[in-house]
Coordinates of C-alpha atoms in Angstrom, one line a residue:
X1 CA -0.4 -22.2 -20.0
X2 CA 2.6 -19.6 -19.7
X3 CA 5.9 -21.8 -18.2
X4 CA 6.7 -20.5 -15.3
X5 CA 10.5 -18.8 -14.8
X6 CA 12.8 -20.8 -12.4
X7 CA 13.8 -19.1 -9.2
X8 CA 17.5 -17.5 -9.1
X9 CA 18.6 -17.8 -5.8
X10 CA 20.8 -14.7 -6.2
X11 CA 17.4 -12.4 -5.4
X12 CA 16.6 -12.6 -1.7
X13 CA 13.0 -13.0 -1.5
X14 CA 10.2 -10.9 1.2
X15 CA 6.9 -9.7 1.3
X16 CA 5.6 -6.3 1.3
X17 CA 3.4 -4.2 3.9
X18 CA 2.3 -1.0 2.4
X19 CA 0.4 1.4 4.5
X20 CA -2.5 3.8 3.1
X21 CA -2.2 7.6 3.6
X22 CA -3.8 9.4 0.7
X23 CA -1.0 11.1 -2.0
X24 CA 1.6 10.5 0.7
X25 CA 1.3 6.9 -0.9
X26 CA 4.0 8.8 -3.3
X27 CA 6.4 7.9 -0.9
X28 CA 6.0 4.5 -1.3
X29 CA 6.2 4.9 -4.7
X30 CA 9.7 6.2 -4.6
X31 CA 10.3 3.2 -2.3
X32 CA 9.3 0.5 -4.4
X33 CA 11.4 2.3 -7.6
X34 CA 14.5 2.0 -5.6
X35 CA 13.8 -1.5 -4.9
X36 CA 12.9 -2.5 -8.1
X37 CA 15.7 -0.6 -9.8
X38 CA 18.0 -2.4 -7.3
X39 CA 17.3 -5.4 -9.2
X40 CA 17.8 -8.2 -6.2
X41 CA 14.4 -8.1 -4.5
X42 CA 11.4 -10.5 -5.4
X43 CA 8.3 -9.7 -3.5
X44 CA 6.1 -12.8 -2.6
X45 CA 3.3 -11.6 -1.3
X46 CA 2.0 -7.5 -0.6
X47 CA -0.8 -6.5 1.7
X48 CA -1.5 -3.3 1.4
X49 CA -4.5 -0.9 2.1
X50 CA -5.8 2.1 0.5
X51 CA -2.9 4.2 -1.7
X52 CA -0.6 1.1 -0.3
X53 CA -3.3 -1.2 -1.8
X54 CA -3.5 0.8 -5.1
X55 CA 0.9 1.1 -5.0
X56 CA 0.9 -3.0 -4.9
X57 CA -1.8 -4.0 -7.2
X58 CA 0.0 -1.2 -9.6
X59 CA 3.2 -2.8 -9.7
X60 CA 1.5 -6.7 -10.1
X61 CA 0.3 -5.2 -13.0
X62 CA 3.6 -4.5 -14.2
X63 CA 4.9 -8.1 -13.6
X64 CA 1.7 -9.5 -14.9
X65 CA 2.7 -7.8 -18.0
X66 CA 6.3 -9.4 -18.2
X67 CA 4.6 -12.9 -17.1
X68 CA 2.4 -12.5 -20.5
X69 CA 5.5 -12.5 -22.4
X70 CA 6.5 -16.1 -21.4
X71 CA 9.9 -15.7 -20.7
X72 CA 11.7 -18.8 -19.3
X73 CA 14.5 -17.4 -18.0
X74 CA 14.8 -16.1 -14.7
X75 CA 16.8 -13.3 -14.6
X76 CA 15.3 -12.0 -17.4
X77 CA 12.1 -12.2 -16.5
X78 CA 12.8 -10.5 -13.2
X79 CA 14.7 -7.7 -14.9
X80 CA 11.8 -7.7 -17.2
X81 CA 9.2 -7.5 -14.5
X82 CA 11.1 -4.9 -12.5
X83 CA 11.3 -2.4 -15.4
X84 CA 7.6 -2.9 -16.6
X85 CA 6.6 -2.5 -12.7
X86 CA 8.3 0.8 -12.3
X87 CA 7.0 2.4 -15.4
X88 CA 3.4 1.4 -14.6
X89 CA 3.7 2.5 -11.1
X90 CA 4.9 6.1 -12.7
X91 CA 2.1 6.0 -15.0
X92 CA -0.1 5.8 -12.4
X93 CA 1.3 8.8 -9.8
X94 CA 2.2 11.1 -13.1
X95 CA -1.8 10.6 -13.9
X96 CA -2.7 10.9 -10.2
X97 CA -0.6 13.8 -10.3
X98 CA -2.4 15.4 -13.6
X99 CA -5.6 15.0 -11.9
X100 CA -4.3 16.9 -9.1
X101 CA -3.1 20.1 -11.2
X102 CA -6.9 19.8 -13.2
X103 CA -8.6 19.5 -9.9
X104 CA -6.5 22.7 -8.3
X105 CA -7.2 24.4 -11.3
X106 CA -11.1 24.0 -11.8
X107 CA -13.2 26.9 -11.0
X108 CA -15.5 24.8 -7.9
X109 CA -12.0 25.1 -6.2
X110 CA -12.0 29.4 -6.3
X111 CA -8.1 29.6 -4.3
X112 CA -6.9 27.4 -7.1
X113 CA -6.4 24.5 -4.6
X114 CA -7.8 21.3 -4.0
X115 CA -7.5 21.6 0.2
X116 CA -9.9 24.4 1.0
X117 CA -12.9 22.8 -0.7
X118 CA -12.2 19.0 -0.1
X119 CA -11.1 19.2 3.5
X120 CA -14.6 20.7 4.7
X121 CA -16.2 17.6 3.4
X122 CA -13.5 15.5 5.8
X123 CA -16.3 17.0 8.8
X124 CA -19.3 17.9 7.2
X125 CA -22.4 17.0 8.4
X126 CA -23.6 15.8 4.8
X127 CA -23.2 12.6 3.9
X128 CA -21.2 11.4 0.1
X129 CA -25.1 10.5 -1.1
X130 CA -25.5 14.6 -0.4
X131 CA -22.3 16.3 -1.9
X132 CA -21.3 13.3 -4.4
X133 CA -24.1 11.8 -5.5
X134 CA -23.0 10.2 -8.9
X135 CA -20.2 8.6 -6.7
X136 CA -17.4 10.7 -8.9
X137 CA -14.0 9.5 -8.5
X138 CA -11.5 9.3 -11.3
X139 CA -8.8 7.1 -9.8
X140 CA -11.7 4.7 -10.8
X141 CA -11.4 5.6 -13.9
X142 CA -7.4 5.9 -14.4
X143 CA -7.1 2.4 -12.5
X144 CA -9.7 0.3 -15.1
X145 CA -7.6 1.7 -17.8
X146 CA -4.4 1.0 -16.1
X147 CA -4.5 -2.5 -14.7
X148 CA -5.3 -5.6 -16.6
X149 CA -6.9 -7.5 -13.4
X150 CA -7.4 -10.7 -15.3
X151 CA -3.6 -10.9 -16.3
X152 CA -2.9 -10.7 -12.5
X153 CA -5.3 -13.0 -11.3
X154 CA -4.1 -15.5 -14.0
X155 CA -0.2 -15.1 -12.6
X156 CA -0.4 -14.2 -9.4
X157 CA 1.8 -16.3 -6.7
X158 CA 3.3 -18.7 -9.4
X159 CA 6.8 -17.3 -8.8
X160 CA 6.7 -14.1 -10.4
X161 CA 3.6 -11.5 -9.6
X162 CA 3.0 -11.2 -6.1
X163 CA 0.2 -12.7 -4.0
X164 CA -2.2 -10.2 -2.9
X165 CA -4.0 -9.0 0.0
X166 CA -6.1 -5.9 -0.3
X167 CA -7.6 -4.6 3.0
X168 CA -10.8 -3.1 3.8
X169 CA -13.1 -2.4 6.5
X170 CA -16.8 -4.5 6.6
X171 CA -19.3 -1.6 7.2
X172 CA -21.7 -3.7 8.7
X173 CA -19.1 -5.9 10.8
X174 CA -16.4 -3.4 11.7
X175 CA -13.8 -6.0 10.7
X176 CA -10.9 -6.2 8.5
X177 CA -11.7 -8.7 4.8
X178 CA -8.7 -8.7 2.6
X179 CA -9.4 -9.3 -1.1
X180 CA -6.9 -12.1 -2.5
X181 CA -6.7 -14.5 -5.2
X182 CA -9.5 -13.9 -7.5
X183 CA -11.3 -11.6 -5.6
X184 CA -8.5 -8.7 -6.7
X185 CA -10.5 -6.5 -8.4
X186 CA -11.1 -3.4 -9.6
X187 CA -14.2 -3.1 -7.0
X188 CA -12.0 -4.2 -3.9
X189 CA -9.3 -1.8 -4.7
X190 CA -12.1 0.9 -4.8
X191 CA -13.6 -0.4 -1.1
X192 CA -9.9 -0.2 0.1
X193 CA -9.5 3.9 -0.6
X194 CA -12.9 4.6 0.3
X195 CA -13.1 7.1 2.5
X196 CA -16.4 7.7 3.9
X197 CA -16.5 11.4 4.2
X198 CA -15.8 11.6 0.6
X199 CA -17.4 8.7 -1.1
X200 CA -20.1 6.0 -0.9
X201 CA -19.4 2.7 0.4
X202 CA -18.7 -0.2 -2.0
X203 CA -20.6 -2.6 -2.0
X204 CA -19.3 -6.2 -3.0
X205 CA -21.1 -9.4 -2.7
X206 CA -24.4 -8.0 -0.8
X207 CA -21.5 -6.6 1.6
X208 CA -20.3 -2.5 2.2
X209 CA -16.8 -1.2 2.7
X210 CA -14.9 1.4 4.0
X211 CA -11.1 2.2 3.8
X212 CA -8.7 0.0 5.1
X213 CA -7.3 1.4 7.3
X214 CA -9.7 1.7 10.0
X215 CA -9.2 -2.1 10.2
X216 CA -5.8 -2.6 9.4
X217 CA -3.3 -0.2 8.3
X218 CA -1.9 -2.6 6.4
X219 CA -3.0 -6.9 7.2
X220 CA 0.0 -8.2 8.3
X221 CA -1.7 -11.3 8.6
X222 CA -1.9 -12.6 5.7
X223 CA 1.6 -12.7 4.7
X224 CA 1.5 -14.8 8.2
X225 CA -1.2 -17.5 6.8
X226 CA -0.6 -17.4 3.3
X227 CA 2.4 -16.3 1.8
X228 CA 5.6 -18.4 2.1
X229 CA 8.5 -15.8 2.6
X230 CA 9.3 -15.2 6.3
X231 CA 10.7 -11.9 6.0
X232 CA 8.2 -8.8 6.1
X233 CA 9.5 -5.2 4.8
X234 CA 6.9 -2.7 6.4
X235 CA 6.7 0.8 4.1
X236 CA 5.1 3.1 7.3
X237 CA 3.8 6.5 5.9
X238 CA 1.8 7.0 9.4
X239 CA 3.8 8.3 12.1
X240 CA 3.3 6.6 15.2
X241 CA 4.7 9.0 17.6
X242 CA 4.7 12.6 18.0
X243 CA 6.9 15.0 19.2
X244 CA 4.5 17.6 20.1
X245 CA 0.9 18.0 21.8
X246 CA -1.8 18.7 19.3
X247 CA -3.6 22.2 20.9
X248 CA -5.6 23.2 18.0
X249 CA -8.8 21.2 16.8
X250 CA -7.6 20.4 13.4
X251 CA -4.1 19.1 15.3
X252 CA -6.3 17.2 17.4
X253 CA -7.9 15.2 15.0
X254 CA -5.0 14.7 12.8
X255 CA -3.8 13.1 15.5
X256 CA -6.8 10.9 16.3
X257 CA -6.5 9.5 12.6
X258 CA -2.4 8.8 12.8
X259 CA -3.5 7.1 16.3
X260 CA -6.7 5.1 14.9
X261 CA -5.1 4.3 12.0
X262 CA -1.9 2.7 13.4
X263 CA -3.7 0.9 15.8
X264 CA -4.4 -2.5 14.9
X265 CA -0.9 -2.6 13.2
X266 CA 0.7 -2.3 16.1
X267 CA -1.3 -4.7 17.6
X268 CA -0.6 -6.8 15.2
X269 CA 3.7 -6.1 15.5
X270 CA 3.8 -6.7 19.4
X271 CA 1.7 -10.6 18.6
X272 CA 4.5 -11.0 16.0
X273 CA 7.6 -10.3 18.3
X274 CA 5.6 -12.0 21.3
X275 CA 4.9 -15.6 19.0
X276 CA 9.1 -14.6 18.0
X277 CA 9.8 -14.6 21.3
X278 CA 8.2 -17.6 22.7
X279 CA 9.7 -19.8 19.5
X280 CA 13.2 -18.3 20.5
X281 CA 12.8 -19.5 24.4
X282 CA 11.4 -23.3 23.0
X283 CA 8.0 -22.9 24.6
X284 CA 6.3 -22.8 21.2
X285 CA 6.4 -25.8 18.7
X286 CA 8.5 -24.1 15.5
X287 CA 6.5 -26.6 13.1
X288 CA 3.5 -24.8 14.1
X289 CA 4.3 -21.6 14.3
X290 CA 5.7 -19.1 12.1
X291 CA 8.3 -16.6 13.0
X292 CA 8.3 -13.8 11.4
X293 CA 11.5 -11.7 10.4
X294 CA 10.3 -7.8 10.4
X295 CA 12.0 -4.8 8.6
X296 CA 10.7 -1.2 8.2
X297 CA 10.8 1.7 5.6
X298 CA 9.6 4.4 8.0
X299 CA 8.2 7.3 6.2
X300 CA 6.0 8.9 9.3
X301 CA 9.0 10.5 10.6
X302 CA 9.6 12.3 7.1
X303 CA 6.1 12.7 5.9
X304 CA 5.1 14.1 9.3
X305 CA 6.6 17.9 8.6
X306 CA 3.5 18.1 5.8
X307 CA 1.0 17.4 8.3
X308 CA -2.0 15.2 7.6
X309 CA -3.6 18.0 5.2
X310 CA -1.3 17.0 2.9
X311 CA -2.3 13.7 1.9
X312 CA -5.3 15.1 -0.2
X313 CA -2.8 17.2 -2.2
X314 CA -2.2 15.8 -5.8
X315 CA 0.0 18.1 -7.9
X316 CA 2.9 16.5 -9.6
X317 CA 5.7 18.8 -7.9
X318 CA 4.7 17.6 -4.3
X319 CA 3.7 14.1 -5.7
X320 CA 7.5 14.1 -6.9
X321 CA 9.3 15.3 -3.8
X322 CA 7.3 12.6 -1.6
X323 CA 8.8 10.2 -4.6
X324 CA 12.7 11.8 -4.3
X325 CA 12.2 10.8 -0.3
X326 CA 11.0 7.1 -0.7
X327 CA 13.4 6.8 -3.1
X328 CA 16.6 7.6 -0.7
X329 CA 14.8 6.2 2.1
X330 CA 14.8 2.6 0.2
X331 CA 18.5 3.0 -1.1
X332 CA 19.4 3.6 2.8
X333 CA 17.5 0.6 3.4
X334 CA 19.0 -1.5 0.9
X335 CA 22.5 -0.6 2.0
X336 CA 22.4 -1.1 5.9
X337 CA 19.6 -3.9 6.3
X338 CA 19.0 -5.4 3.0
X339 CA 21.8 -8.1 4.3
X340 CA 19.2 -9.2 6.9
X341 CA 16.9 -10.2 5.4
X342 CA 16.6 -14.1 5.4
X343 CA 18.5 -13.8 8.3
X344 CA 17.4 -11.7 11.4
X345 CA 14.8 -9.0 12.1
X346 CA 15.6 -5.4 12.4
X347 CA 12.2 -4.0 13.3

């Protein structure tokens, strides 16, 4: 059995929230480079759902690398696990992002862009079984050469890979089920991106998915139940508000899916501040409740500019800038809020 590294004390520990959103998932990618590069962050547990699904279990597959090596010292291990984490998640969006250029480039596309033939599938009237029906998608394929899922299943939540939760939506119940433990696989993270428009559901254990996100955009409930860090860093890539009134139909319905898919997060947020609340005012027992110490990355407010069309777009040069933004956002985080953490909520 691999020994597991002793904690340092020195990195504040906190679990991850990562929201889907298509490529904008780039953004959280430039996130999670800054806070890995930082050095002084250890993640216990990461929910995420859809792109944020695929942006966790990417960089537990970097860890799960450094955990293979059986290092014993702490530091080093971390350091380790940081660097292999950030060049597997680049790995990943520079391959997403050489898809993108092939797919913009292939003749089915005729404008040499992905957007005008993929969004009319968003509202035909065909179903996936109609206009996909070998159930093509080669994130599939990029993801089963990428990520060694037995590694993380065999380190996961002993100290150095994160625990964790991957969200989708039960077809036939409507309700959220988040993949953990051994049930991370290369299946779930497939029934967490899986839009319906675009592709057939997944089915898993006699059961169907959809994405995520319909459900929850991400779980924050897991990290409640499950995890044992009390401090929650939220990367939001949905913008919850709006500054203007949609008028046109394609405004409209971007607006339905930023509403839908927010939803049961904030649902989720107000419970958490309203159990925080109750703890703070002694009407709640604290050994029986947990309070929960919230923080936010919030990306909406600079994603929202590209509009919603966006997140289908894959080329490496837009895939890039989303990264250059997640990146600062994370470094302003780290200097104004990183301090609270462990300590007081700021969300």
């Amino acid at each position: 059995m691999t020994p597991v590294p002793k904690k340092d004390r020195s990195i504040k520990v906190f679990n991850l929230a990562l929201q889907g959103g298509g490529s904008h998932g780039a953004f959280t990618w430039g996130v999670l480079d800054a806070l890995l590069e930082a050095g002084n962050c250890r993640f216990d547990g990461i929910s995420g759902t859809s792109a944020g699904a695929m942006n966790a279990t990417v960089l537990a597959a970097g860890f799960a690398q450094a955990a293979e090596l059986g290092l014993t010292d702490a530091r080093e291990a971390h350091a380790r696990g940081c660097e292999l984490a950030r060049q597997t998640l680049r790995t990943f969006w520079e391959a997403v992002g050489t898809m993108g250029v092939f797919l913009n480039a292939s003749p089915s596309s005729m404008a040499a862009q992905w957007m005008p033939w993929l969004k009319p599938l968003m509202v035909s009237p065909l179903s996936p079984a109609q206009t996909n029906p070998m159930d093509i998608n080669p994130l599939r394929t990029l993801l089963r050469r990428l990520i060694d899922f037995e590694a993380i299943q065999r380190h996961q939540g002993q100290g150095l890979v994160p625990q964790l939760f991957i969200g989708a939506t039960n077809v036939r119940t409507g309700r959220s089920k988040v993949f953990e433990g051994e049930q991370v696989s290369l299946d779930a993270l497939m029934a967490s991106a899986c839009l319906p428009q675009l592709f057939n559901a997944v089915e898993i254990d006699g059961e169907h998915y959809w994405d995520g996100g319909y459900s929850g955009n991400p779980a924050i409930y897991p990290l409640i139940y499950h995890a044992q860090a009390d401090d929650v860093l939220l990367v939001q890539i949905n913008p919850i508000e709006t500054n203007a009134v949609p008028r046109t139909m394609t405004e409209i319905q971007e607006r339905v899916n930023e509403v839908t898919f927010n939803a049961s997060l904030l649902a989720e947020l107000r419970a958490i501040e309203f159990v925080r609340r109750l703890l703070e005012e002694g009407r709640l027992e604290p050994g029986r409740y947990k309070a929960m110490r919230m923080h936010r990355i919030d990306g909406g407010s600079l994603l929202e500019p590209f509009g919603s069309d966006s997140k289908l777009r894959a080329d490496i040069r837009f895939l890039q800038d989303l990264f250059s933004l997640g990146r600062t956002a994370a470094q302003q985080w780290l200097q104004t809020h990183y301090a609270n953490v462990g300590v007081r909520a700021t969300l």
